[in-house]
Each structure stands twice: as C-alpha cells, then as structure tokens.
Coordinates of C-alpha atoms in Angstrom, one line a residue:
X17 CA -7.1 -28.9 14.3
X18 CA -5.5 -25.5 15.1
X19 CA -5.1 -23.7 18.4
X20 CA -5.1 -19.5 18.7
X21 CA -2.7 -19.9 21.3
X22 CA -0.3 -22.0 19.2
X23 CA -0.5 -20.1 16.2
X24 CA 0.3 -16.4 18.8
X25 CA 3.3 -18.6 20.1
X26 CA 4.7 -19.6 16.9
X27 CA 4.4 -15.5 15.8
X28 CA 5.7 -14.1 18.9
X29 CA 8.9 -16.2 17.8
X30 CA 9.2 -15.1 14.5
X31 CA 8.7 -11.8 15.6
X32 CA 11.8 -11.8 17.2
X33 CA 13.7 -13.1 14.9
X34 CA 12.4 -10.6 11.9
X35 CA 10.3 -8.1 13.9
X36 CA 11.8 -5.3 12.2
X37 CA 11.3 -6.6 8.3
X38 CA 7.3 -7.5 10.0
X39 CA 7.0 -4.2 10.9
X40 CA 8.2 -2.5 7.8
X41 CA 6.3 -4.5 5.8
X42 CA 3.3 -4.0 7.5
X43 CA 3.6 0.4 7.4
X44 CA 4.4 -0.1 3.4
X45 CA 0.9 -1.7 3.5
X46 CA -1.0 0.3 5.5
X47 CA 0.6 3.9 3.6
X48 CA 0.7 2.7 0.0
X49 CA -1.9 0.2 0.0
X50 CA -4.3 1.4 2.7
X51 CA -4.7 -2.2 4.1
X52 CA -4.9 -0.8 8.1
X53 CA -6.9 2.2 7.7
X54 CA -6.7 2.5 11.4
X55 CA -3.7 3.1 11.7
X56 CA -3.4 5.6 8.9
X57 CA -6.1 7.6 10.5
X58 CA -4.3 8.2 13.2
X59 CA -1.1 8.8 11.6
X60 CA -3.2 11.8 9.9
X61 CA -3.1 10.9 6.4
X62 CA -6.7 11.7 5.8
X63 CA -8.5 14.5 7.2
X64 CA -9.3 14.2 11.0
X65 CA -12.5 12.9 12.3
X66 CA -15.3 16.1 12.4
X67 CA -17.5 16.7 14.9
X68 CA -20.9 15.9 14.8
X69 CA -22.3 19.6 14.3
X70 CA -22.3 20.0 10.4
X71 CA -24.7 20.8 8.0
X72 CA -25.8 18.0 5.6
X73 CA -27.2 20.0 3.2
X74 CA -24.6 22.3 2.6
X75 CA -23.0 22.2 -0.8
X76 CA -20.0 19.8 -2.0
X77 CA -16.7 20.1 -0.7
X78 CA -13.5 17.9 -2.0
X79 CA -12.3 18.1 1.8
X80 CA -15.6 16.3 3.0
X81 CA -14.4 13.0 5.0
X82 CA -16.3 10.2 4.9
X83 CA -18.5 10.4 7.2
X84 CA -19.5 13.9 6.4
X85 CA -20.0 12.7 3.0
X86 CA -22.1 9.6 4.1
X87 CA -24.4 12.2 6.0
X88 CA -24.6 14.7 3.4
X89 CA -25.9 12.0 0.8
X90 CA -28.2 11.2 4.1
X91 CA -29.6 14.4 3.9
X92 CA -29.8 14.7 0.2
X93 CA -31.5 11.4 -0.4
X94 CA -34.1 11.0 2.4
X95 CA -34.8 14.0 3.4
X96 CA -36.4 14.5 6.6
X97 CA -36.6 10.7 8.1
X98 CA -35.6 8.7 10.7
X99 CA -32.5 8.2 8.8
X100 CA -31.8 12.0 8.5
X101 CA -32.4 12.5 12.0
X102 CA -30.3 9.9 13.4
X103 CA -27.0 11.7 11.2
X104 CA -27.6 14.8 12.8
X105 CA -28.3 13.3 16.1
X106 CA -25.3 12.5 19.1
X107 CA -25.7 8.9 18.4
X108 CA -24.1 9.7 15.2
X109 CA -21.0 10.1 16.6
X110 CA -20.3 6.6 17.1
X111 CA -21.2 6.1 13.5
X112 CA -18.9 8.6 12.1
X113 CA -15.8 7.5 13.9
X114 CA -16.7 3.7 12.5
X115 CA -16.5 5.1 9.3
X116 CA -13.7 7.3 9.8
X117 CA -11.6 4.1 11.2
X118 CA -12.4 1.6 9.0
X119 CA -12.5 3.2 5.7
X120 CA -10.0 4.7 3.7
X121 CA -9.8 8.1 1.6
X122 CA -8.7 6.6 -1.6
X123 CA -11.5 4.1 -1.7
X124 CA -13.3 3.5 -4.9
X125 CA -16.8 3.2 -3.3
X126 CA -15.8 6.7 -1.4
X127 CA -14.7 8.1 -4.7
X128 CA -18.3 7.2 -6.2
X129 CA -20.7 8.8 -3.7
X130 CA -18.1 11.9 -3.9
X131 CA -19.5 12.3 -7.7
X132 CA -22.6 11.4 -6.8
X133 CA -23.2 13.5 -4.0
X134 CA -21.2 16.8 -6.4
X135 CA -24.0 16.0 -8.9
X136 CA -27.0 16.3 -6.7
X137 CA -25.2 20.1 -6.5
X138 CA -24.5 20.6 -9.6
X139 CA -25.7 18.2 -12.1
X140 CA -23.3 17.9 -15.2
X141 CA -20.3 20.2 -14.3
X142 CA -16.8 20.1 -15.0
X143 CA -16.1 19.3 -11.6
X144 CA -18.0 16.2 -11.6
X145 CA -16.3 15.2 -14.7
X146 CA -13.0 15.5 -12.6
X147 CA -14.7 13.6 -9.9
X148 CA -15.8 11.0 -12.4
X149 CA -11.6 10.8 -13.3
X150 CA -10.8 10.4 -9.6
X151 CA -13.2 7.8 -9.7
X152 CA -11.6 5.7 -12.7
X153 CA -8.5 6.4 -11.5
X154 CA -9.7 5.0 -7.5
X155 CA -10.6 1.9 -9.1
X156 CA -7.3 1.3 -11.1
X157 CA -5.4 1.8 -7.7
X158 CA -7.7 -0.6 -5.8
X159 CA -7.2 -3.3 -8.6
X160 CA -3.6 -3.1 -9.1
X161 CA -2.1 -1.5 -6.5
X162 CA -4.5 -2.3 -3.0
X163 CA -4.9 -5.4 -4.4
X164 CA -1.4 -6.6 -5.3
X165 CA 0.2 -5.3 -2.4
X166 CA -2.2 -6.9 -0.4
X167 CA -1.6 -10.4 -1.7
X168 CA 2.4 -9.7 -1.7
X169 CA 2.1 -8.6 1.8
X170 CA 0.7 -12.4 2.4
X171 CA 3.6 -13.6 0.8
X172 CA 6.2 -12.0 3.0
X173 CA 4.4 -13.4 6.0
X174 CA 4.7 -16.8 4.6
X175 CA 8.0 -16.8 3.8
X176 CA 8.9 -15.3 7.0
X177 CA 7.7 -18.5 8.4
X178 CA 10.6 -20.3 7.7
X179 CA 12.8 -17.8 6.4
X180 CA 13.8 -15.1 8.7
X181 CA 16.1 -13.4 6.2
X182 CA 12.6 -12.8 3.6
X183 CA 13.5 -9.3 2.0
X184 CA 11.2 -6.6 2.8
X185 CA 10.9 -6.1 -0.8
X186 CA 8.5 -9.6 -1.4
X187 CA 5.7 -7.2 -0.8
X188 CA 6.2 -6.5 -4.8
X189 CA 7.2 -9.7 -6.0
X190 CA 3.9 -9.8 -7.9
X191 CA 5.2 -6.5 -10.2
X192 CA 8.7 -8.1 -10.2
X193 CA 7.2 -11.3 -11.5
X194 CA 4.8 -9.4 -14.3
X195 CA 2.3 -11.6 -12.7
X196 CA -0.7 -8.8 -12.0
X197 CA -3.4 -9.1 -14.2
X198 CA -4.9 -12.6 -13.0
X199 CA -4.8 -11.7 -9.4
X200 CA -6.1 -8.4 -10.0
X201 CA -9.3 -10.2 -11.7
X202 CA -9.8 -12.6 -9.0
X203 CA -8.9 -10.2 -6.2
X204 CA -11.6 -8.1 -8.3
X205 CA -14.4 -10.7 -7.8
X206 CA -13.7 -11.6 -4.2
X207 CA -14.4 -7.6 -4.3
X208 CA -17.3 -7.8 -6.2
X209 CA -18.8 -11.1 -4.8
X210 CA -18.4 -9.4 -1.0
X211 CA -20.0 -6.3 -1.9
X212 CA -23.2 -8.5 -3.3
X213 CA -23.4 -10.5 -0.3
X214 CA -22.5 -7.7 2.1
X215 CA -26.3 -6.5 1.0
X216 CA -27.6 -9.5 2.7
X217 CA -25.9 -8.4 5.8
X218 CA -25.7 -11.8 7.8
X219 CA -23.9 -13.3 4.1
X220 CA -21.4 -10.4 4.4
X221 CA -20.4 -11.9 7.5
X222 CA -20.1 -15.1 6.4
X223 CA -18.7 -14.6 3.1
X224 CA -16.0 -12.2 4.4
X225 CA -14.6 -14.8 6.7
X226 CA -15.2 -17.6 3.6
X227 CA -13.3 -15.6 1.1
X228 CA -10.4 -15.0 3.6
X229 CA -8.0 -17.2 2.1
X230 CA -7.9 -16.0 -1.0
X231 CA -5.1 -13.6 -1.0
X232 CA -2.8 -16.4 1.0
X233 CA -3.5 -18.8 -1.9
X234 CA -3.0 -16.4 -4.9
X235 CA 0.0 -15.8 -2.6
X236 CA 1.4 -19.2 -2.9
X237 CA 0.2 -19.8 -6.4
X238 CA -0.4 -16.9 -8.4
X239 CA -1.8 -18.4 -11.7
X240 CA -4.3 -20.5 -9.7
X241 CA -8.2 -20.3 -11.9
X242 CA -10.5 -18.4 -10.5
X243 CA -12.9 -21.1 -9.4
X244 CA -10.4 -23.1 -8.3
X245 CA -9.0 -20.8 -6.0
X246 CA -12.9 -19.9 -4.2
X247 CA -13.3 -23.5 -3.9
X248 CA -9.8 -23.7 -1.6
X249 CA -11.0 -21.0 0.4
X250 CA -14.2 -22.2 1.0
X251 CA -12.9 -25.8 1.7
X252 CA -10.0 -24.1 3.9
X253 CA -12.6 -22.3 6.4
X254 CA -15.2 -24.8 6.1
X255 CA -15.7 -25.5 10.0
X256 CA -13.0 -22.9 10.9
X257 CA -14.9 -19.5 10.1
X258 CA -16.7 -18.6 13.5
X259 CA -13.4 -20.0 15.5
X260 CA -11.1 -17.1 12.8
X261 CA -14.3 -14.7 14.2
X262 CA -12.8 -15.6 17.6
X263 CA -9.1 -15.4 16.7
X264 CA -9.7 -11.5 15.7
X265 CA -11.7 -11.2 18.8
X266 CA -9.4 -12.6 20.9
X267 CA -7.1 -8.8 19.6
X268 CA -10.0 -6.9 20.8
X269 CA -7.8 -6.0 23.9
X270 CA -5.1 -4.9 21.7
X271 CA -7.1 -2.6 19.1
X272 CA -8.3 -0.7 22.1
X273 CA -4.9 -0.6 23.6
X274 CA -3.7 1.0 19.7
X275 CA -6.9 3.4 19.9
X276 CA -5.8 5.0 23.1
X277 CA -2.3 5.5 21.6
X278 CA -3.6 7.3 18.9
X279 CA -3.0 4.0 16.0
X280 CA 0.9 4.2 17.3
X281 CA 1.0 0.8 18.7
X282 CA -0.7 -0.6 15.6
X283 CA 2.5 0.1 13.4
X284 CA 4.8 -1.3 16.4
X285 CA 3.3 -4.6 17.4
X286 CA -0.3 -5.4 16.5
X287 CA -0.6 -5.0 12.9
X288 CA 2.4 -7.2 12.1
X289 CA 0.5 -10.0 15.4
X290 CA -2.5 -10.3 13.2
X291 CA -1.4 -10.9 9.9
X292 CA 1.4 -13.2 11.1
X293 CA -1.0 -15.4 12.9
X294 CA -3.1 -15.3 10.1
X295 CA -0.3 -16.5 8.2
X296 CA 0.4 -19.3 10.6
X297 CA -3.1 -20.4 10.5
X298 CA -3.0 -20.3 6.6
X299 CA 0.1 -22.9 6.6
X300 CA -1.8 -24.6 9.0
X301 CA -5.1 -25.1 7.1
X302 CA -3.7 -25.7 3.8
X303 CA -1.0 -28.3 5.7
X304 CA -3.5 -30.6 6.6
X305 CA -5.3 -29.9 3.6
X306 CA -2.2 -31.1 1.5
X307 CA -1.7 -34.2 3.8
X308 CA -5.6 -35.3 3.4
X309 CA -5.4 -35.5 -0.7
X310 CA -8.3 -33.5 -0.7
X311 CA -10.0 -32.0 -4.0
X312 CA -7.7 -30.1 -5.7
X313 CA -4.8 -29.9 -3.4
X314 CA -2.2 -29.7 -6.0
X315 CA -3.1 -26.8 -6.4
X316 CA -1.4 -25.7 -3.6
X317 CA 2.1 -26.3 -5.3
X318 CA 4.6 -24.4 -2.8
X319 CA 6.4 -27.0 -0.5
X320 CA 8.8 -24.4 0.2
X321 CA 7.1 -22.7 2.5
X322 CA 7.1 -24.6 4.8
X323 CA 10.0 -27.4 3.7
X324 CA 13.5 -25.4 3.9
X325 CA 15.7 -27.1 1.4
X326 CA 19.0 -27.9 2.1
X327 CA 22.4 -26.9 0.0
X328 CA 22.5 -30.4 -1.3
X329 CA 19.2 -30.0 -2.3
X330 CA 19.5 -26.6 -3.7
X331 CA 22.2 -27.9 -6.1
X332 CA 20.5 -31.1 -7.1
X333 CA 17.6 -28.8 -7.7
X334 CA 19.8 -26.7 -10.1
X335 CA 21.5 -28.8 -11.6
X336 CA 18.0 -30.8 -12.6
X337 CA 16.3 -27.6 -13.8
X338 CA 15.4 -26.5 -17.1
X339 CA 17.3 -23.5 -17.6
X340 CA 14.8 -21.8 -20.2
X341 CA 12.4 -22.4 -17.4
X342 CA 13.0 -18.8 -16.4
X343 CA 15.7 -16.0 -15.8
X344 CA 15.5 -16.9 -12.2
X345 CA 17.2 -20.7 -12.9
X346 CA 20.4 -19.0 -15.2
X347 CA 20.7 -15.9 -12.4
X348 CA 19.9 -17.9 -9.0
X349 CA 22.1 -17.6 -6.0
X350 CA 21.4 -19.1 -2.9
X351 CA 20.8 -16.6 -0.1
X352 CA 21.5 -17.8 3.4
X353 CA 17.6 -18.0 5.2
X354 CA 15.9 -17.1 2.1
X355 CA 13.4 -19.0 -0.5
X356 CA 14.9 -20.0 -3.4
X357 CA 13.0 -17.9 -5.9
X358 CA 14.2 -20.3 -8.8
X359 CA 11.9 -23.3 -7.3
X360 CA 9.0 -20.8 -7.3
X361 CA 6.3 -21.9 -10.1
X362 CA 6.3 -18.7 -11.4
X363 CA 9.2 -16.9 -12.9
X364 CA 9.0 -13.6 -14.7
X365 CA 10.0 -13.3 -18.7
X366 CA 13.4 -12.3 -19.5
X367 CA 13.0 -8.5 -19.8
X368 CA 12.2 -8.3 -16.4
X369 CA 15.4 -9.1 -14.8
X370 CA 17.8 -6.3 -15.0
X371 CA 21.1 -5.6 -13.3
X372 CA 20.9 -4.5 -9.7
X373 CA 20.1 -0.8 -8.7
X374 CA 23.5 0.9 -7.2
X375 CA 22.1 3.4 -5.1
X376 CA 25.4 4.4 -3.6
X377 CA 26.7 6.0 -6.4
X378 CA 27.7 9.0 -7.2
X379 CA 25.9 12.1 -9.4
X380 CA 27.3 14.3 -11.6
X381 CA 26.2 18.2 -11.3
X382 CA 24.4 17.2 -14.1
X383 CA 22.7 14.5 -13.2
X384 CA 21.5 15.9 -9.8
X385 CA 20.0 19.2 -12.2
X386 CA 18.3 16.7 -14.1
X387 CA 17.1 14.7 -11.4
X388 CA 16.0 17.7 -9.5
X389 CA 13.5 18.2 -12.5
X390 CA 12.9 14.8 -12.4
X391 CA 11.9 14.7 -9.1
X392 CA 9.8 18.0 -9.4
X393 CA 7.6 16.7 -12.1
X394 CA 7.0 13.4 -10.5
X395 CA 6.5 15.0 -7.3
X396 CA 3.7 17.0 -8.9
X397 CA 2.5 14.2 -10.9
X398 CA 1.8 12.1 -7.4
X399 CA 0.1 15.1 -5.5
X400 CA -2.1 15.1 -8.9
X401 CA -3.2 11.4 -8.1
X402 CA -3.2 11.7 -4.4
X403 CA -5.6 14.4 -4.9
X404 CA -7.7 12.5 -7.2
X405 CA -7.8 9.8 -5.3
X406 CA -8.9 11.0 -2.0
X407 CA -10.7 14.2 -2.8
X408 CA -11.7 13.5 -6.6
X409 CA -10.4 17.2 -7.3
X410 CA -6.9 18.8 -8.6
X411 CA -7.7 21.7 -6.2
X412 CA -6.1 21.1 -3.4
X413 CA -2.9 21.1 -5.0
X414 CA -0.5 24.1 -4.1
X415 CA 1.9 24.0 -7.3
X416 CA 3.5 27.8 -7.6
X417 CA 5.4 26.4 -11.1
X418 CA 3.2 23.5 -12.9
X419 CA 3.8 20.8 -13.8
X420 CA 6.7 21.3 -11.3
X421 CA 6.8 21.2 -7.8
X422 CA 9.8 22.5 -6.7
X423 CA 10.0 21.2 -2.8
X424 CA 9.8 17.8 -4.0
X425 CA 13.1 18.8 -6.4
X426 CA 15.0 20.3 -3.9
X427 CA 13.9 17.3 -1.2
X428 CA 15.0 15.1 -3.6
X429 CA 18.8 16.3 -4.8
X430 CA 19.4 17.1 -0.8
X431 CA 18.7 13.3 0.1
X432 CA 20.6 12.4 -2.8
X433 CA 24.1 14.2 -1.9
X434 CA 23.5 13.7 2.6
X435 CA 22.1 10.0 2.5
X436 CA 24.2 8.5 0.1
X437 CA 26.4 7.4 2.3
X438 CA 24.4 5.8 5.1
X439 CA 22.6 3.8 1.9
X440 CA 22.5 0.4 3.7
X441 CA 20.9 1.8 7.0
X442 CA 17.1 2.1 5.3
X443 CA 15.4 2.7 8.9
X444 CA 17.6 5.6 9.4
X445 CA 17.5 7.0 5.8
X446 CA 13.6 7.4 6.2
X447 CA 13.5 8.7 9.5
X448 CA 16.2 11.2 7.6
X449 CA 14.2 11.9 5.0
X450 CA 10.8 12.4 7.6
X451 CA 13.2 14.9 9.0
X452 CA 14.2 16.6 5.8
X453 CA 10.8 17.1 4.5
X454 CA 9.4 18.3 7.6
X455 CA 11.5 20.9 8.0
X456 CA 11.4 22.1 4.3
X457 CA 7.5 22.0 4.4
X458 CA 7.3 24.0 7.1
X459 CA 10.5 26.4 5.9
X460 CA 8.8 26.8 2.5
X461 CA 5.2 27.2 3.5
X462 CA 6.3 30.3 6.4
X463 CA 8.4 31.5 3.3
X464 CA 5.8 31.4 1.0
X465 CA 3.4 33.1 3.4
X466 CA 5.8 36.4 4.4
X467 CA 6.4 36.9 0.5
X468 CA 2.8 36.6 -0.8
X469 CA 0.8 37.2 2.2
X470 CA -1.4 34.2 1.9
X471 CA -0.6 30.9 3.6
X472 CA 0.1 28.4 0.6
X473 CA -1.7 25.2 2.0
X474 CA -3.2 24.3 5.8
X475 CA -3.2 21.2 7.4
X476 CA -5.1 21.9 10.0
X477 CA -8.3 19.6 9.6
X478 CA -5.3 17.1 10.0
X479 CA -3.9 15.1 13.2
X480 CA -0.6 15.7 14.2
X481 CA -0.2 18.7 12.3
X482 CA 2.0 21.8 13.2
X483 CA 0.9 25.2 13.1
X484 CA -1.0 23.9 9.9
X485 CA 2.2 23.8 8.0
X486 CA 3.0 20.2 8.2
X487 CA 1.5 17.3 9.2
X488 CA 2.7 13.4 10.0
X489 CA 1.0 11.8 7.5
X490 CA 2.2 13.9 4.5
X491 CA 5.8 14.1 5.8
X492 CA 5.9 10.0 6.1
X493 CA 4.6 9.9 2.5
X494 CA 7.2 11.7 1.2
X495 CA 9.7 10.2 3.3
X496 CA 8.8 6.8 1.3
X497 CA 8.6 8.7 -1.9
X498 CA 11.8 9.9 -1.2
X499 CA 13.0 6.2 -0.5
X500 CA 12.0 5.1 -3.3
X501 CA 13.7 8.0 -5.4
X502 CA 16.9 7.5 -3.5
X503 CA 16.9 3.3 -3.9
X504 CA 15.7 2.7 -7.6
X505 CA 14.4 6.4 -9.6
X506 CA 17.2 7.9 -9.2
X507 CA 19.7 5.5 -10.0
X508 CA 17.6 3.9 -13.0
X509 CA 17.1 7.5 -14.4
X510 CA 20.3 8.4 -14.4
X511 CA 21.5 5.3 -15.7
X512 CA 19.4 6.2 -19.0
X513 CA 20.8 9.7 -18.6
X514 CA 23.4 9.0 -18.5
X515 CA 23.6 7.0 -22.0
X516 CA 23.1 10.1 -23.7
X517 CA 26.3 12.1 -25.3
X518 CA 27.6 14.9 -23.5
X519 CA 25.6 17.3 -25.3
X520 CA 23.0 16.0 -25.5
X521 CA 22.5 15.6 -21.6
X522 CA 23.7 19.7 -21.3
X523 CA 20.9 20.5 -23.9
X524 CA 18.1 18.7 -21.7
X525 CA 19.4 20.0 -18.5
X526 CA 19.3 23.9 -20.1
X527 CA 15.9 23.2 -21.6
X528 CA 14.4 22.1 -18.4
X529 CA 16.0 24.9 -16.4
X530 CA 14.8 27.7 -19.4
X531 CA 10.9 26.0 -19.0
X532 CA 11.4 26.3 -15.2
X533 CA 12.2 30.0 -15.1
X534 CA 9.9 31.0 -17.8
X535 CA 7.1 29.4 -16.1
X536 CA 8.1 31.4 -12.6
X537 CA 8.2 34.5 -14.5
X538 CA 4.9 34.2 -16.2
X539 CA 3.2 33.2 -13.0
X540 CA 5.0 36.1 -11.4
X541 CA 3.6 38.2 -13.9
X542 CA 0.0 36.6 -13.4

C-alpha cells in the first residue's frame, strides 16, 4: 500500500538533490512537447485568452485561439440553441479559460476543427488545403514528438530516483536509442482508446486514470507488446485509481497558487512535484507488483531503477556481457550516480553512436558564414512548422528573404562567437541567449518599421509582450533553438563542412551569399 504523504517526502528529497536537472527537464517538456499547457499559456506561447465579446459567426481567422474556435464551430453548427446561447453568454467565460489552460495550440484535434471550421467558409480552397497540411503535420508531431518526449520525460524521473547525477538529456533517450516507432503506436492507441471512451464521459474518467501508467512502463521497457503493456496498467491502478484522483487533488492548493503567479511557479516547483511523485508512485506499484509474481511481471525487466549496482558489480556485469549485444557494452563507462546504460534492455544499432559533440570549439570565418545560412534556413524552416502547427497557415510568417530568415542567422553566429566560452554553464547560456534574442527582435522589428513604415509582425494578442515587438514565449523558444544550435547543429554541421576541400567549402559559402543578395534585391524591387 502507498501513502501520498510518503511518496511527497521521498520527492521533496530528490528535489534537493537534482532540483535543478527536475526543473529543466520539466520546461523542455512543457515548450517542445506541450505536456503542461498551463504553464505555456502563461508563459505566452499561444495567443492570450480573449474576452468573451466576439462574434461567432465571423469568418475564419488562423489567429482564432481555442476557445474562439470552439465557439465559432458553436455558432456554425447549431445555430441558434441553447448551446449557441450559452457561448455568447458570461458563463462562457469560465469555459473559455478551461480550454485555454488545458489545451494546447499545436494539438491535432485543434488543428482539425481549424479545417473544418475554414471550410464551412470556404468550402474547397487553397487555404483549407494548407490547413489540411497543418493538420497531417499536427498529428506527426503529437506521435513522435509529444509522445516520445512524454515517455522520456518518465524516464528521467525514474532514474532520478536513485540516480541524482541522471543527465538532463534522458528526455531523448528514446531518439538516441532509434527506439520510436513502437511507443509511438502504443502511445497512439492509449490516444485513440481515451478519445473513444472520453465520449462516454464517466469512462473518460476512468480510463484516463487506468491508462496512466502507460508512459512509465514503455519507459522502463520500451519494446513491451501492446496488450501486454494495457494489461500492466490496468493491473497497476486496479484499486489505486480514485486514491491517484486524490493525489492530484491533494495539488489543487498549488495549481491555484501557479494561477495567481501567472504559470511562473509551475516551471519552479510544481510541475517537477507532480511528476516526481507520480514517479515515486510508479516504482511503488510496479515494486510490489514485481515482488507478488503476478501475471506478466517480467515484463517489467529494469531492476536498475531501483537496485544501484555497485563497481564490483558493474565490472562483473561487463566482463559477463555479450559485447555484440550493443554499442553501449564496447563504449560503456561508468558514470559516478548514473544508470548504467549498457544493462538497459535496449541498446541502439551501431550507426547510432557517434563521437561526442565538441561544442567549445572554434569556427572558422567560414564556417560561421556558412552556419549563419544554415541557421537562417532552419530558422525559417521551424517558424514554417510552428505556424502550421498552431495556426494551420504559412501567413503569419514575417520572412523579408525566403527561405531565409535572417535574425535567426545573425542570432545564431552572435551566440556562437560570445557563448563559446561559458559552454559548460547551460542555465546561463539560455538565459544569454533569451537576452540576445530579445533584444534583436525588438532592434529588428523598430528597424524594420522606420524603414518600411509598416510594423513587421505584432505580438500583442500575446502575454508578456513588449510594445508588441517581442514577447516571452517566442524569445524562450528561440533561446532553446539557439541551445540546441550552439550544443549539437552547429558543431555536427560544421564537422561535415568541414570535410569538404578548401574550395569547395569557399564555393558554397559564395553561392549562398550570391542567392541571399539576389533574393533582397528582387524583393526590394517587388
């Protein structure tokens, strides 16, 4: 049997000891994968909640949020009923700032009433064709990006159980493993399955809190069957689900206590409390799961979670294993206060280990003109599927030199030569780069705005916004965009680069620049 106020005590400690790797961890989820929508509200990285005074008949707009959307398809598909009436009513105030909290902008289902609700306007249009792409491309992110991340996010927690030193960088271990397309499936029909019971209301409830084990499991044992892995989560809360209902209850205090700081105190403590205890009551469960031999509990393989082997142990271990097990067995090393990731059941094929990423060295001129394109056209090509994803449209995108973006190629060569050398301080070099990008924004758009007269993009329907220039939620994207250029993209490009002969890397360079000017003259021109 299993206590709340056990399980809080045991993550209060671990807290301490890794609270800052928690909390990282934790913001990675809730900005790439959406998994605290909350929080990201708040933070401004979707539009801000509207008021209730809109029109929900008036024709489609990317920038709807979703609640406007959900009232507009209100209006469209019942008319003038209760249900009509109650969206344009106060009450629906409260309903619109559920929604707005607990759903995210990318969402698939989102993404699919934002084409349905374009063709009620306009039929069979080239916009809703674009919407139709934003849709597809909604649903690949929720499958292997929401999805994964959720289910390495899991394992971080686990580890951190008994190993405080667990690398903020377990979140991916999934991509690093090449294990993705099983979860994804079975991630997919926990998805589907809650969706089909969620119509039954009460069996939503019940089902959501049945099927809540799932991404701990796939966590611990990633190759686990499909059926095989319901039945442990069924078995697991059997008797257990109303007391979880009172364990997220029992934060109630503290989700009220995040609303009135505006979602800051998510990021800081609660986020990180509730999925560690969750955690702790998944090791819990599956412990005395293990210990009772019941059905199928081999297939919960990993001892190591919970059982820290010792050096003696380690070596016997090694010098036991098969070493065309896995690259993991010929390349372990044995980290001080971290799992041995050549005892894990899964190890990734050869090709997938590669040297490690030096992200202190030095660039070239060279090298930073070609990573400054680089950077530009990748910079354009993730506003292109941000845009997709939220708004199901490619308008939003201000892009003066296409498929270039240019402040995302000048962000990225100035964090290149100022943070290079405070590379092992990765707090600091994001908080750097939040700097950097803020002030560029803002520079860029006020330049942009004497020179052409027009304003290039406004942020104002957004929280914690500035002037409509900037706003937090897309300066603390970039800032982890420009993280993960600084740590791994730019090193790994340039390594290829960097294989080229002389010549051949001046040729590329003087291409890329030719393209880049001819493309500002012709729009010039335009």
């Amino acid at each position: 049997m299993w206590k709340r106020r056990v399980l809080k005590k045991k993550v209060r400690t671990t807290m301490k000891q890794s609270y800052w790797r928690m909390v990282s961890v934790c913001f990675l989820a809730a900005m790439l994968a959406g998994l605290y929508p909350v929080s990201a509200t708040f933070l401004g990285t979707q539009a801000a909640i509207p008021s209730i005074d809109r029109d929900m008949t008036a024709p489609f707009s990317a920038e709807l949020t979703n609640s406007q959307l959900v009232s507009s398809l209100a209006g469209r598909l019942f008319g003038d009923t209760f249900l009509s009436d109650f969206f344009q009513s106060p009450f629906s105030a409260v309903a619109d700032l559920v929604i707005e909290l607990i759903s995210t902008s990318s969402s698939a289902f989102f993404s699919v009433l934002r084409a349905l609700n374009n063709y009620f306007v306009e039929n069979w249009g080239i916009s809703t064709l674009i919407l139709i792409i934003g849709v597809i491309t909604s649903f690949l992110y929720q499958l292997f990006i929401r999805n994964i991340l959720n289910i390495g996010e899991k394992r971080f927690f686990l580890e951190s159980h008994s190993y405080r030193q667990t690398p903020i960088s377990k979140i991916f271990f999934l991509y690093k493993l090449r294990c993705i397309q099983h979860p994804a499936w079975i991630m997919f029909c926990r998805s589907v399955f809650q969706f089909l019971w969620s119509l039954t209301v009460v069996g939503g409830v019940i089902k959501y809190y049945e099927y809540s084990m799932i991404p701990y499991i796939l966590a611990e044992n990633p190759q686990i069957s499909r059926k095989d892995v319901f039945f442990l989560s069924r078995q697991l809360m059997r008797h257990n689900k109303y007391r979880l209902f009172l364990m997220h209850v029992s934060f109630a205090g503290w989700k009220l206590l995040s609303l009135l700081t505006f979602g800051l105190l998510d990021f800081a403590f609660v986020n990180p409390y509730m999925t560690g205890t969750e955690a702790e009551l998944y090791l819990n469960l599956r412990r005395n799961y293990v210990l009772s031999r019941s059905p199928r509990y081999e297939c919960l393989n990993d001892s190591y979670l919970e059982h820290v082997p010792s050096e003696d142990e380690l070596l016997i271990s090694k010098a036991l294993y098969d070493d065309s097990r896995g690259p993991y067995t010929q390349i372990s090393y044995f980290a001080p206060e971290q799992y041995p990731v050549f005892l894990f059941s899964v190890q990734p094929p050869f090709k997938a280990v590669r040297s490690p990423v030096k992200a202190d060295r030095k660039y070239t001129f060279l090298s930073c003109v070609f990573l400054f394109h680089a950077f530009s056209i990748l910079g354009w090509g993730a506003e292109m599927m941000i845009q997709l994803l939220i708004n199901g449209t490619s308008d939003g995108i201000y892009s003066p030199v296409s498929p270039w973006m240019p402040i995302y190629g000048i962000f990225g060569t100035l964090i290149l030569l100022v943070c290079r050398r405070i590379i092992k301080k990765p707090a600091f070099v994001f908080l750097l780069n939040f700097v950097f990008f803020t002030v560029l924004e803002f520079a860029m758009s006020l330049t942009a705005e004497l020179i052409t007269g027009l304003r290039p993009w406004d942020y104002s329907g957004y929280s914690f916004n500035i002037a409509g220039r900037v706003y937090a939620g897309g300066s603390v994207s970039a800032a982890l965009f420009g993280c993960a250029f600084l740590y791994y993209i730019a090193p790994r490009l340039t390594d290829r680069f960097m294989k080229l002969t002389k010549s051949v890397r001046i040729t590329v360079c003087v291409c890329l620049t030719l393209a880049f000017i001819v493309d500002i003259l012709l729009k010039a021109l335009s």
